[in-house]
Coordinates of C-alpha atoms and ligand atoms in Angstrom, one line a residue:
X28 CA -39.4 3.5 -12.4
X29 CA -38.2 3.9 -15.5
X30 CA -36.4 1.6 -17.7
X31 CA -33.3 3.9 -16.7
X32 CA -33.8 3.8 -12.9
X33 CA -33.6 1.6 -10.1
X34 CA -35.3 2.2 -6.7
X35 CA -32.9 2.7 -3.6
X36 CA -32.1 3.5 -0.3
X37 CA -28.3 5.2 1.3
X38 CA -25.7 3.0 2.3
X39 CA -24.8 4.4 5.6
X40 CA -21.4 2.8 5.2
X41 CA -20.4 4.7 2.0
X42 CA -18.2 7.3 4.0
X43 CA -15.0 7.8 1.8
X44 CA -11.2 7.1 3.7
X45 CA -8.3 9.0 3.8
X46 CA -8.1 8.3 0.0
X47 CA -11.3 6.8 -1.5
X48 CA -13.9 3.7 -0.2
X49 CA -12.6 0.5 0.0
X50 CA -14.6 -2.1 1.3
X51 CA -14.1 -6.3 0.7
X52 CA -14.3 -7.7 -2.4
X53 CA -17.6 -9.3 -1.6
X54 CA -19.7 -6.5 -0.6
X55 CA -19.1 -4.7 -4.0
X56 CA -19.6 -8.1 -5.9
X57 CA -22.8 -9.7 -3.9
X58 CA -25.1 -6.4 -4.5
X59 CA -24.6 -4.6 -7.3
X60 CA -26.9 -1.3 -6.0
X61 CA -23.6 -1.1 -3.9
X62 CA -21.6 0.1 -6.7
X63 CA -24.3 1.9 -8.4
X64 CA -25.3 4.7 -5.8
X65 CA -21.8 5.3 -5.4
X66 CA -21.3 6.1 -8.4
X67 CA -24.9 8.1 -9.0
X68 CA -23.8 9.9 -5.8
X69 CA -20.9 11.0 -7.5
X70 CA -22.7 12.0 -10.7
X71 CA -25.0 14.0 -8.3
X72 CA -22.6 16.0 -6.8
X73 CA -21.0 16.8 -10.0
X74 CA -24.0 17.8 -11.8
X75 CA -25.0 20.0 -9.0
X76 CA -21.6 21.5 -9.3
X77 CA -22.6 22.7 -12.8
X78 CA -24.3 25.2 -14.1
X79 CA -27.5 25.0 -15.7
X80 CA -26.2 26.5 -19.8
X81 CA -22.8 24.2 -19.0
X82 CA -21.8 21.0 -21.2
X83 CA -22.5 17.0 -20.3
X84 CA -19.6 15.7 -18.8
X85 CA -16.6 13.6 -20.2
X86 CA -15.6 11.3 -16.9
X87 CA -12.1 9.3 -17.1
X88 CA -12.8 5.5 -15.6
X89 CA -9.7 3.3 -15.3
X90 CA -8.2 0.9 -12.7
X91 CA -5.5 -0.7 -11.0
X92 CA -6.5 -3.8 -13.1
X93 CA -7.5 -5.9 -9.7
X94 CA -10.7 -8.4 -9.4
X95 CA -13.9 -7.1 -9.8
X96 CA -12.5 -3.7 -12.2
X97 CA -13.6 -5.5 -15.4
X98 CA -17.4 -5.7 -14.7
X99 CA -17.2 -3.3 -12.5
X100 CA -15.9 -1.0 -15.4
X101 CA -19.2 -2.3 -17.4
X102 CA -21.1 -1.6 -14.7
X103 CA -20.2 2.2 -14.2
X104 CA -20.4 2.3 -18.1
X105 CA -24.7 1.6 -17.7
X106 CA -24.9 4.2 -14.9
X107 CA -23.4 6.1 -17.0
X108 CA -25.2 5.7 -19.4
X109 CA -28.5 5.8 -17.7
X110 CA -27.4 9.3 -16.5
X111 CA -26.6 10.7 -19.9
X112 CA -28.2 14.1 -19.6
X113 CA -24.7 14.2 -17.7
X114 CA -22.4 12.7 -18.7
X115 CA -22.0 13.0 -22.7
X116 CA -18.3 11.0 -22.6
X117 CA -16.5 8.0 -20.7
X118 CA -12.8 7.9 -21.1
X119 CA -11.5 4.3 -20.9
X120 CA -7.9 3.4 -20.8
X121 CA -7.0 0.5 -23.6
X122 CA -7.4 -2.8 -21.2
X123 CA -8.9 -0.4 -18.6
X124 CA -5.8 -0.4 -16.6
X125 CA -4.1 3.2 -15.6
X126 CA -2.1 4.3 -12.7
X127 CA -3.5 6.6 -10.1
X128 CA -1.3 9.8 -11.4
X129 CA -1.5 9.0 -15.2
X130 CA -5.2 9.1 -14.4
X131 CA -4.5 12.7 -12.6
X132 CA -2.4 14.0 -15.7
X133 CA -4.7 12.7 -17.8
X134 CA -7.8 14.9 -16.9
X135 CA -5.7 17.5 -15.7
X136 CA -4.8 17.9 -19.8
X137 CA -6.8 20.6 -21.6
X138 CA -7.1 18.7 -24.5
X139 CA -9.1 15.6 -22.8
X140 CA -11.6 18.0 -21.6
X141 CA -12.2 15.7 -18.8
X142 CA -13.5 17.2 -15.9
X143 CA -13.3 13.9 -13.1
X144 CA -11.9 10.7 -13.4
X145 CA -13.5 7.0 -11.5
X146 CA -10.9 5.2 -10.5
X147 CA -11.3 1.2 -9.7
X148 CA -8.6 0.4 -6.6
X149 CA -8.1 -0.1 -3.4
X150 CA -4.5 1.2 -4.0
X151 CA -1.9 -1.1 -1.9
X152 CA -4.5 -3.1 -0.1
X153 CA -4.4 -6.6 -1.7
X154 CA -6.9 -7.5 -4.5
X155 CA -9.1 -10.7 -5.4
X156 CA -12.2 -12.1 -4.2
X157 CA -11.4 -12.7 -0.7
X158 CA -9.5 -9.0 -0.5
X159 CA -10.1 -5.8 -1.3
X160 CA -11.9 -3.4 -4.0
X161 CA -12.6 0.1 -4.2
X162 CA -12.7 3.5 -5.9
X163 CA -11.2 6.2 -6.0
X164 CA -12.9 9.8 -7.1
X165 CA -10.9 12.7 -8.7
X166 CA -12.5 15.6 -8.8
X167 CA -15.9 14.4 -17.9
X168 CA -20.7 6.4 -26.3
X169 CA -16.6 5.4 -24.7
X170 CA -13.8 6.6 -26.3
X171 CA -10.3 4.5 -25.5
X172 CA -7.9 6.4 -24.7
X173 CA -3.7 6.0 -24.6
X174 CA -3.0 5.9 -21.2
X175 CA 0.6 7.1 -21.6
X176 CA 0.3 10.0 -23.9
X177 CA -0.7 13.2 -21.0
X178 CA 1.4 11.3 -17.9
X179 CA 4.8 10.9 -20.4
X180 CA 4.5 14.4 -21.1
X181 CA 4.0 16.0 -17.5
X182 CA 7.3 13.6 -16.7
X183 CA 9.1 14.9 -19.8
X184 CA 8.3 18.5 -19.1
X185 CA 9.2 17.5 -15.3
X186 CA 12.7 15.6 -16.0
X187 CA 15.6 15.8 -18.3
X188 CA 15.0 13.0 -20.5
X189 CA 18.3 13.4 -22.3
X190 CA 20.1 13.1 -18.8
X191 CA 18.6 9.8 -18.1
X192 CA 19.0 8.3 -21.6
X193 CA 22.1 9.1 -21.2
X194 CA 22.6 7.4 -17.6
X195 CA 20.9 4.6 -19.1
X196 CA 22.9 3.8 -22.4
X197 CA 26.2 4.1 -20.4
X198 CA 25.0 0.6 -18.6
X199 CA 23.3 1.6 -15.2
X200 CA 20.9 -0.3 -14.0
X201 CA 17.5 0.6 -12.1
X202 CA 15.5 -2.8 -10.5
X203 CA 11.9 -1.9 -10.8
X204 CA 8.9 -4.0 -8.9
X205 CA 5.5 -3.4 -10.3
X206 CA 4.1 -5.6 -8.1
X207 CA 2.1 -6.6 -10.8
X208 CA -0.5 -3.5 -10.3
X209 CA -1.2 -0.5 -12.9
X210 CA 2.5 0.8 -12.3
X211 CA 4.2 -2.0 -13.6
X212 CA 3.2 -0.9 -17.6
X213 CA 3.9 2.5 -16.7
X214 CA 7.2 1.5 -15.2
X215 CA 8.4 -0.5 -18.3
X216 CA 7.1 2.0 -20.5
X217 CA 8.8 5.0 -19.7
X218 CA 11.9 3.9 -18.0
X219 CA 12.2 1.1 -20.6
X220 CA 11.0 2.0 -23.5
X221 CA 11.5 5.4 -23.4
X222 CA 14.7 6.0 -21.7
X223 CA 15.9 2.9 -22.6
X224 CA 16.8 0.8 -19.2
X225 CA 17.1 -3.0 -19.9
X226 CA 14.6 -5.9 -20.0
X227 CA 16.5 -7.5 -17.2
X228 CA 15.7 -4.1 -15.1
X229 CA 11.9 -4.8 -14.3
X230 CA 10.0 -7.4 -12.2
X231 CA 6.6 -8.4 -11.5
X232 CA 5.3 -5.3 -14.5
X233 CA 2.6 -7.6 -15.7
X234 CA -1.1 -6.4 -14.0
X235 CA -2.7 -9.1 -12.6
X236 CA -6.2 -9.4 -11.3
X237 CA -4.9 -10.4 -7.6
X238 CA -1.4 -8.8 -7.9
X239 CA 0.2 -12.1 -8.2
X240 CA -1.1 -13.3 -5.1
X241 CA 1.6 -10.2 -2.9
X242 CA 0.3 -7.6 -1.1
X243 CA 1.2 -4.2 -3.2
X244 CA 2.4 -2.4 -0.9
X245 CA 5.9 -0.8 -1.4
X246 CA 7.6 -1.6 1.8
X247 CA 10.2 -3.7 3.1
X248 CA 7.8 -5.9 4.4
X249 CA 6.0 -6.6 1.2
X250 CA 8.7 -5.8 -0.9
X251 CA 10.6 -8.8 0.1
X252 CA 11.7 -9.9 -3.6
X253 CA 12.9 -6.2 -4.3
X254 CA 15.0 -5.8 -1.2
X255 CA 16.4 -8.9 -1.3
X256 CA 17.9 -8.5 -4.8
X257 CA 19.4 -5.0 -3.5
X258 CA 21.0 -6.7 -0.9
X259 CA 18.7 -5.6 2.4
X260 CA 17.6 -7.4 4.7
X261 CA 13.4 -6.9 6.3
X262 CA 14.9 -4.4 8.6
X263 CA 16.3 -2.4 6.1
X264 CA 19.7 -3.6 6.9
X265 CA 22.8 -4.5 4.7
X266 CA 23.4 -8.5 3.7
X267 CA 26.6 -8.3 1.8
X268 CA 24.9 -9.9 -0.9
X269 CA 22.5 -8.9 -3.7
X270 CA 22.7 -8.2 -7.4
X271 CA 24.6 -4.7 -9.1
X272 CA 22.2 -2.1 -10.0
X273 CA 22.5 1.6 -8.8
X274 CA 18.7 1.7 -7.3
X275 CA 15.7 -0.3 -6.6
X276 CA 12.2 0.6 -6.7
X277 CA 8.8 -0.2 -5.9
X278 CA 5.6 0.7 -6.7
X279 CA 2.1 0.3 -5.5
X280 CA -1.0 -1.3 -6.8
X281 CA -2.2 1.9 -8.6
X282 CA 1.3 3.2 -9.0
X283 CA 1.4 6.0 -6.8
X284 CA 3.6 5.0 -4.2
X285 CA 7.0 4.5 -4.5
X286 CA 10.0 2.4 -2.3
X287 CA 13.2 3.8 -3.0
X288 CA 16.8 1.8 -2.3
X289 CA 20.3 1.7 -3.1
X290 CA 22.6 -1.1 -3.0
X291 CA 23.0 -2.3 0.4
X292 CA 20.7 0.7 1.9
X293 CA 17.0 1.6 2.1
X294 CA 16.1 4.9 2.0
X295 CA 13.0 6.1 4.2
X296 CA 10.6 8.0 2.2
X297 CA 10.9 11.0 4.9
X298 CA 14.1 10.6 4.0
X299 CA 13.6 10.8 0.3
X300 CA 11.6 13.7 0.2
X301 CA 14.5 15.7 2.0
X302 CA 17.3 14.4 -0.2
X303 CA 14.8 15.7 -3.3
X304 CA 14.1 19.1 -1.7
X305 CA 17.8 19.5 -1.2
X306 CA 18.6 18.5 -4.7
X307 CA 15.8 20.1 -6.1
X308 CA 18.4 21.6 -8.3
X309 CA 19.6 18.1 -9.9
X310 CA 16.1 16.9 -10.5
X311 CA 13.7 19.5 -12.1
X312 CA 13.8 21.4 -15.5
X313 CA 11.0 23.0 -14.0
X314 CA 13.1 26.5 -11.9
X315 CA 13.7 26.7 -8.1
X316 CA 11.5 25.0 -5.6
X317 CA 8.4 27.3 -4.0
X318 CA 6.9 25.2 -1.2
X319 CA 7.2 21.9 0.5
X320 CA 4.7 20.1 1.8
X321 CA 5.1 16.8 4.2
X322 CA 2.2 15.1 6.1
X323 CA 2.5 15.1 9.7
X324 CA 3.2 11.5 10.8
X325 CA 6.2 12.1 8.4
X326 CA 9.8 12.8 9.9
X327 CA 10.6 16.4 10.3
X328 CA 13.4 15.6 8.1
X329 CA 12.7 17.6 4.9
X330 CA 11.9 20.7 7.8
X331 CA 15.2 21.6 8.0
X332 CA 15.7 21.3 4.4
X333 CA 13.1 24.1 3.7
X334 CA 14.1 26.2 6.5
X335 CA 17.7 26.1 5.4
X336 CA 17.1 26.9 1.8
X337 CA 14.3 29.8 2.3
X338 CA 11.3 28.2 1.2
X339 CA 7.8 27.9 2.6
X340 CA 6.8 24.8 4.4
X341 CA 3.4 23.0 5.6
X342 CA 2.7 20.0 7.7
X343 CA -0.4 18.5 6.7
X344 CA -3.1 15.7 8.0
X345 CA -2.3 12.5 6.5
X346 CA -3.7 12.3 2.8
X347 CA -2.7 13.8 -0.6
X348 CA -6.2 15.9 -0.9
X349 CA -4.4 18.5 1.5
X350 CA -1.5 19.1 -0.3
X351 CA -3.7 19.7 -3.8
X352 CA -5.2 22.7 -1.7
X353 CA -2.0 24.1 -1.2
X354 CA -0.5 23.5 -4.7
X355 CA -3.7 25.2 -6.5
X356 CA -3.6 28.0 -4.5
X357 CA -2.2 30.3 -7.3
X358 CA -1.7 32.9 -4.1
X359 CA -1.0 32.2 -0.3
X360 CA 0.9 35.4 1.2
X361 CA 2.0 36.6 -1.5
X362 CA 3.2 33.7 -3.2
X363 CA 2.7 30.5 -5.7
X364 CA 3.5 27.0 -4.8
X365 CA 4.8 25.7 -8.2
X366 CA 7.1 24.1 -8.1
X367 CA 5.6 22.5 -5.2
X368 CA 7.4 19.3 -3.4
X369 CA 5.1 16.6 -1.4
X370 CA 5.8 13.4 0.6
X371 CA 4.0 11.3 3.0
X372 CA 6.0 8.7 5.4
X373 CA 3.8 5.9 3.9
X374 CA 6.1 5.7 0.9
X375 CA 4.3 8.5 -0.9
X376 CA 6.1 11.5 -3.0
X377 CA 5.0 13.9 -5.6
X378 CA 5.0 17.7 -7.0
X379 CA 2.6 19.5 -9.0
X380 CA 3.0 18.6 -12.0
X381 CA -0.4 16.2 -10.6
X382 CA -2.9 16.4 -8.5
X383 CA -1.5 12.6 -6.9
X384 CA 1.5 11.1 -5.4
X385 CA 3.5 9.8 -8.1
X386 CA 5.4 6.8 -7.8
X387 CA 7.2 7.0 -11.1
X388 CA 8.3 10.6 -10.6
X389 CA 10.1 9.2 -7.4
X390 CA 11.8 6.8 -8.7
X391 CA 12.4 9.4 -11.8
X392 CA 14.1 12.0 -9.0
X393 CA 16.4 9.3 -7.7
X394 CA 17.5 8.8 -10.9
X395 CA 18.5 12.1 -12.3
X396 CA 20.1 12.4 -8.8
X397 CA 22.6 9.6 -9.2
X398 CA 22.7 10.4 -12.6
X399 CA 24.1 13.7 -12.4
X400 CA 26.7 12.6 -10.2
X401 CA 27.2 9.0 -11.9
X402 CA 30.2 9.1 -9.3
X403 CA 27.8 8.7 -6.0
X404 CA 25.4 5.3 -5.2
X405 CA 22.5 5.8 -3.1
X406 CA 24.7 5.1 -0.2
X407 CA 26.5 8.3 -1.1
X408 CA 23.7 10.5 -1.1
X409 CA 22.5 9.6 1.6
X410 CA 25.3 9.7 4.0
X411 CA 26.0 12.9 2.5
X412 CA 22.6 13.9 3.2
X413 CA 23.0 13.0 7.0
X414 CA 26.7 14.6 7.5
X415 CA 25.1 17.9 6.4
X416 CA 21.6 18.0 8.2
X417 CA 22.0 15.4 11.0
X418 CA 19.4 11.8 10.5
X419 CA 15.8 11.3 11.8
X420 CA 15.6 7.8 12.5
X421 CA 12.3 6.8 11.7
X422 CA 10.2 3.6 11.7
X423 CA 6.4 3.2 11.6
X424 CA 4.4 -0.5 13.3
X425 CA 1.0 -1.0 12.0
X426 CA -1.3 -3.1 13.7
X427 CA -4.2 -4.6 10.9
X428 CA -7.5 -5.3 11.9
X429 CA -7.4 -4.5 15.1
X430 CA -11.1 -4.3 16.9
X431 CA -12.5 -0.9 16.3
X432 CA -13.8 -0.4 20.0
X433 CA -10.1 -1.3 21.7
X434 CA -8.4 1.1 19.3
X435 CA -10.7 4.1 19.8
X436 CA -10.2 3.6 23.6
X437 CA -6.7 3.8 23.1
X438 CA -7.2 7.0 21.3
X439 CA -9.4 7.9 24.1
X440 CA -7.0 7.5 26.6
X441 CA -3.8 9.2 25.1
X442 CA -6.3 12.2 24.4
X443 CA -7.1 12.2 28.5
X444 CA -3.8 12.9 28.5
X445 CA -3.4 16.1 26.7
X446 CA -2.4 19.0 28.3
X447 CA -1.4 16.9 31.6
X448 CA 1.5 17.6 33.6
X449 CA 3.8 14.7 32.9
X450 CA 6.0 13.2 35.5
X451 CA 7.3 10.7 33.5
X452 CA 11.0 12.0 34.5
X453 CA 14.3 10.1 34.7
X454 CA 15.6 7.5 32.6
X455 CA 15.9 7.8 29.1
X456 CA 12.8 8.1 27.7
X457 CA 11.3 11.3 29.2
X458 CA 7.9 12.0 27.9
X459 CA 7.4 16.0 27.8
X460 CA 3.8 16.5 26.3
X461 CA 1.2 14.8 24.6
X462 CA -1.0 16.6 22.3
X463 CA -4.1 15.6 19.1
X464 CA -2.8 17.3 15.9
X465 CA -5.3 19.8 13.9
X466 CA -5.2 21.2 10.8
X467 CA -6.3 24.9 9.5
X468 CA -6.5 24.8 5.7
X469 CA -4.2 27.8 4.8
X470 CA -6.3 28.4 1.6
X471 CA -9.9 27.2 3.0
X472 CA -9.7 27.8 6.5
X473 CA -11.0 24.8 7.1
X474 CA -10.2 23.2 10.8
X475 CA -9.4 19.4 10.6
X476 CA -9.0 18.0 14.1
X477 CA -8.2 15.0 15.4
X478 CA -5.4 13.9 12.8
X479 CA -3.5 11.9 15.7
X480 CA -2.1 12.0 18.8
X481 CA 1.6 13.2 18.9
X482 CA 3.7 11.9 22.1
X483 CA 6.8 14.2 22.5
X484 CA 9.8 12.7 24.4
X485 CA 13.5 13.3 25.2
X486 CA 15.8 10.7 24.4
X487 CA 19.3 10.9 26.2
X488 CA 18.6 15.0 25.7
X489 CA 17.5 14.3 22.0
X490 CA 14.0 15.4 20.5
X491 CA 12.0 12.7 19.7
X492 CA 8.2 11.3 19.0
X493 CA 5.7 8.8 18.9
X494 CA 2.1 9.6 16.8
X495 CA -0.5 6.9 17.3
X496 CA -3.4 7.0 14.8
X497 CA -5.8 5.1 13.1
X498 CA -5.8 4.3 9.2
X499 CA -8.4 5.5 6.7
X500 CA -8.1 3.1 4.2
X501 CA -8.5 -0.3 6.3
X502 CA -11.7 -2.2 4.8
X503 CA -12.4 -4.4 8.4
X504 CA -11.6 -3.3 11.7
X505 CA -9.5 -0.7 12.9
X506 CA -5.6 -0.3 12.0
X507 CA -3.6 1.4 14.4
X508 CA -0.3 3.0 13.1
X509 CA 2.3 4.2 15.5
X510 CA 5.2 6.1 13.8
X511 CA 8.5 6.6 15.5
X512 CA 11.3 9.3 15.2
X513 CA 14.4 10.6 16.6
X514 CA 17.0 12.7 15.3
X515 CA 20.6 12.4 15.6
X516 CA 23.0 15.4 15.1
X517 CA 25.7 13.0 15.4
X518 CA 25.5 9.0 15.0
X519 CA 24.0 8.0 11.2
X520 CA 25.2 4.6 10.8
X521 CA 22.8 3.0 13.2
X522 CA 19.4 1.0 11.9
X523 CA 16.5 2.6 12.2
X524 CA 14.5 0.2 13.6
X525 CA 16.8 -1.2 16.1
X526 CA 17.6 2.8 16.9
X527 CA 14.0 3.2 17.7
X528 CA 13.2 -0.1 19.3
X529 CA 13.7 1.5 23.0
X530 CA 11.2 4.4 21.9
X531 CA 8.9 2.2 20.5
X532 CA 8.4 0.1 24.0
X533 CA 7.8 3.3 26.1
X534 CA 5.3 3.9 23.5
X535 CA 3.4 1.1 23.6
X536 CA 3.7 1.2 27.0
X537 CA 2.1 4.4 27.6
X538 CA -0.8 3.7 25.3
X539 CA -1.5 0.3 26.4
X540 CA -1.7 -0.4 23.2
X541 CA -1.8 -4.2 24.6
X542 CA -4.3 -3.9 27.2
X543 CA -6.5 -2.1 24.3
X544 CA -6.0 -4.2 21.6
X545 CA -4.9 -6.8 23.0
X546 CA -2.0 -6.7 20.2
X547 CA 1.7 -8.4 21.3
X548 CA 3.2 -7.8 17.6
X549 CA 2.4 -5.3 14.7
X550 CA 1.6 -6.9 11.4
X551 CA 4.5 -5.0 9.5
X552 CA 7.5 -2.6 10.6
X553 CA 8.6 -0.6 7.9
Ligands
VG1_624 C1 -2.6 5.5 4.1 C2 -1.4 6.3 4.3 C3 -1.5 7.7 3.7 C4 -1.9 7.6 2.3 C5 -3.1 6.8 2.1 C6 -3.5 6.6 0.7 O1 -3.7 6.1 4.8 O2 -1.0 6.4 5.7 O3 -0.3 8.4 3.9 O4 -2.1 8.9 1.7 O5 -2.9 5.5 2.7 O6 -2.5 5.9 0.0 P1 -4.2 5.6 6.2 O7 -5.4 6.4 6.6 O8 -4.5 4.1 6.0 O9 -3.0 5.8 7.1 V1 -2.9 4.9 -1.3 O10 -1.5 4.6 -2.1 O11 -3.6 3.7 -0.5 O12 -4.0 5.7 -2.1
CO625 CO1 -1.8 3.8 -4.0

C-alpha cells in the first residue's frame, strides 16, 4: 500500500435506502473504513462513468450540519484527495451546512461545473451520537462556496418575488420551523431577508449538531411547537387558540420536506400537492403545468386534479429518484414534463426546477397562493378545494423499529392474499382486493416490484384503501407504515384521523399487524 491507500474488504451492509444510507451514529464514528469505502465506491462508479480524454471531477460536499458532518466532511476531503486523478475540485458550503435541494440547484448550475454532490444527513431521522448519520449521493484543493446564490435563483426564476414582497410589507405573517436543520438558514434567508417577512416569523433556524434535541421531522407529531402556535391540536384538529399568522411551516433536517398549515387547519401534503396543481396558475412564472407526478402511498387526491385539467399523470414507488426520471425525460409520448409537479404523502413536494423535494418551494407555493387572494386563509383554500373536487381523508401510522422477521411475515401474509377471492362481505368495511404494487419506468422500462401491498375496501359504498409497507430509511429494525384513505364526495368537515380510525382497525386486523409485530400502538399518526 501506498501512502494514498488503505487495504479493505466490502461492507455487505452498505445497500443505499429509499433515499441514501443511514446507519447509527456509532457505526460511522467507531471505524472510519466505514465512511471511506463508501465514499471510494462512489468515486468508483463515477469515474467509470467517464470517459477516458474527460476532465477530473468537481464534487459538491455539504450537510445538514448534524453530529459527525464536521469530521466527517474532513474525512471525505482526504479520500478525496487521495483519489485526485479524479476528482480535481470539492465544493464546500461556508460552515459546511446546505439544504438537500440548494445542494440539487447548486450542481445542477452550469457555471459550478459540478457534476455530483456528497451530501452528510440522515434527512428527518434525528442526529447526535446516540442517533443517526448518513449520506446522501446526487448524481464534480476546496473552494467555499455561497450556498444561496444557484438555489435563490431557481426560486426567483420559479416565484414572483415581487408578489410576495409585496404580501410581506403589507403585514402578513408566515411562522417558519427550521427545526434547527440546514433549512432553517435557508428559511430565514429567503423568506426573511429576501422577501422581507419579520424576525418574529421564524423559529428554531439556528443548525444545530443534534437538531436541538427534536426529531426533524415535519409532522404533527414532531412538529408540536409549530402546530401549537397555529392553533392545532396532534390530530390535526382546531383548539380555538393560537397566535395570528396566515400560514405555518416546517421543514426537515436537510430542508427538503415541508409541513404546511393555516390557522386552525393542517393541510395534508396529498392535499397540498392538489391544491398546487389546481393553482398552478397562482404560483409559477414558469407557463402551464405538463405532468404531475405523486408517489403511490400518496392520496389519489391530486388524480383528479390532472385528469380534470388535461395533463399527464404518474404514480410512482415511494422515493424522489423516480420522479427525476420522469422530469428529465425531454420526450415521453410526444411530450415534455417541465413544468413538472411532484409530491410524496411523507410531507414531500417539489417541481423541476431540482432534481429534490423542496421544502422551501412549498412553503413558497402556499404563499403566492394566499397571496394572490390576500382575501382567503388557508382554511379558505382548502374548503374550496374540497367543495370542488370532493376530500380524501388521509392519515398514515408508522410503527419504528419494529423486528425485521415479524414485519416481513406480515408482508408475507398480505401477499398470500393477492389475487384471492375475498369474502370479507357485509358490514362497513368490505375489503374488495388486495394486490403488491409495481412500477415500469416509463422512460427506462425498468420493472420495480414489490413497492407495497395495497388493500382496497368499500366503506358505506365509498372507495377506500389501506397500503402496508416497509420504510427505506429506518437505520435499526424494520418500520412498518400503513397509510389510510377515503374519499368523500360529500362530508369535508370531519378529522382525518378520527374519519379513518374505523379503516384503520380493519386494517390492522387483517394484517395482524399485532400477532406479527407484536405492536398495540404506532409510534406517530400523522
Ligand atoms: C421516507 C418517505 C419517502 C421519502 C423518503 C426520503 O421513505 O416515506 O416518501 O422519499 O423517506 O425522505 P421510507 O422508505 O422510510 O418510507 V427524506 O426527507 O428522509 O430524504
Ligand atoms: Co429530508
Amino acid at each position: 500500500t501506498s501512502r494514498y491507500s488503505r487495504p479493505t474488504t466490502a461492507y455487505l451492509d452498505q445497500r443505499p435506502g429509499t433515499s441514501g444510507l443511514r446507519k447509527k451514529t456509532k457505526v460511522w464514528t467507531e471505524d472510519a473504513m466505514f465512511m471511506n469505502n463508501l465514499i471510494q465506491s462512489y468515486l468508483n462508479v463515477l469515474s467509470s462513468r467517464s470517459s477516458p480524454s474527460s476532465k477530473p471531477l468537481s464534487i459538491l460536499l455539504a450537510s445538514d450540519g448534524r453530529y459527525h458532518s464536521v469530521p466527517s466532511i474532513a474525512q471525505i476531503s482526504k479520500v478525496c484527495g487521495a483519489n485526485s486523478d479524479i476528482v480535481s475540485t470539492l465544493h464546500v458550503p461556508r460552515n459546511g451546512v446546505q439544504s438537500t435541494p440548494s445542494c440539487s440547484s447548486y450542481i445542477r448550475s452550469p457555471k459550478n461545473d459540478c457534476s455530483a454532490a456528497i451530501i452528510l444527513t440522515a434527512s428527518h431521522n434525528p442526529g447526535g451520537p446516540e442517533a443517526d448519520f448518513g449520506v446522501k449521493f446526487n448524481g464534480c484543493n476546496v473552494v467555499i462556496v455561497d450556498p444561496y446564490e444557484e438555489y435563490v435563483e431557481a426560486l426567483e426564476k420559479f416565484f414572483d418575488f415581487k408578489l410576495l414582497k409585496d404580501y410581506a410589507s403589507k403585514g402578513n405573517r408566515i411562522l417558519f420551523d427550521g427545526m434547527h436543520g440546514a433549512g432553517g438558514p435557508f428559511g430565514k434567508k429567503i423568506l426573511g431577508d429576501i422577501l422581507g417577512f419579520k424576525e418574529d416569523c421564524f423559529m428554531r433556524c439556528d443548525p444545530r449538531e443534534d437538531f436541538g434535541g427534536c426529531h426533524p421531522d415535519p409532522n404533527l407529531t414532531y412538529g408540536k411547537e409549530l402546530v401549537e402556535r397555529m392553533g392545532l391540536d396532534g390530530k390535526g384538529r382546531k383548539t380555538g387558540k393560537g397566535e395570528n399568522f396566515q400560514l405555518g411551516a416546517a421543514n426537515d433536517g436537510d430542508g427538503d420536506r415541508n409541513l404546511i398549515c393555516g390557522k386552525g387547519v393542517f393541510v395534508t401534503p396529498s392535499d397540498s400537492l392538489a391544491v398546487i396543481a389546481d393553482r398552478w396558475e397562482d404560483i409559477s412564472s414558469n407557463g402551464a403545468l405538463k405532468g404531475v407526478a405523486r408517489s403511490m402511498p400518496s392520496s389519489a387526491a391530486v388524480d383528479i386534479v390532472a385528469k380534470k385539467k388535461g395533463v399527464r399523470n404518474f404514480v410512482t414507488p415511494t422515493g424522489w429518484k423516480f420522479f427525476g426520471n420522469l422530469m428529465d425525460s425531454e420526450e415521453l409520448g410526444g411530450e415534455s414534463f417541465n413544468p413538472f409537479l411532484c409530491g410524496e404523502e411523507s410531507f414531500g413536494t417539489g417541481s423541476s426546477h431540482i432534481r429534490e423535494k423542496d421544502g422551501l418551494w412549498a412553503v413558497l407555493a402556499w404563499a403566492s397562493i394566499l397571496a394572490k387572494s390576500p382575501s382567503l386563509t388557508v382554511e379558505d383554500v382548502v374548503n374550496q378545494h374540497w367543495e370542488k373536487y370532493g376530500r380524501h381523508y388521509y392519515a398514515r401510522y408508522d410503527y419504528e423499529e419494529c423486528g425485521s422477521d415479524g414485519a416481513n411475515d406480515m408482508m408475507e401474509h398480505l401477499r398470500g392474499m393477492v389475487g384471492e377471492t375475498l369474502s370479507e362481505g357485509g358490514g362497513d368495511y368490505v375489503l374488495k382486493k388486495v394486490e403488491s404494487f409495481s412500477y415500469t419506468d416509463p422512460v427506462t422500462e425498468e420493472v420495480t416490484a414489490n413497492q407495497g401491498m395495497i388493500l382496497s375496501f368499500l366503506v358505506k359504498g365509498s372507495p377506500a384503501r389501506a397500503v402496508f409497507r416497509l420504510s427505506g430509511t429506518g437505520s435499526a429494525g424494520a418500520t412498518v407504515r400503513m397509510y389510510l384513505e377515503k374519499y368523500d364526495g360529500e362530508y369535508f368537515g370531519g378529522n382525518s384521523q378520527e374519519e379513518l380510525k374505523g379503516l384503520g382497525e380493519k386494517a390492522i386486523e387483517i394484517a395482524n399487524l399485532e400477532g406479527f409485530t407484536g405492536r398495540k400502538e404506532p409510534t406517530v399518526i400523522t
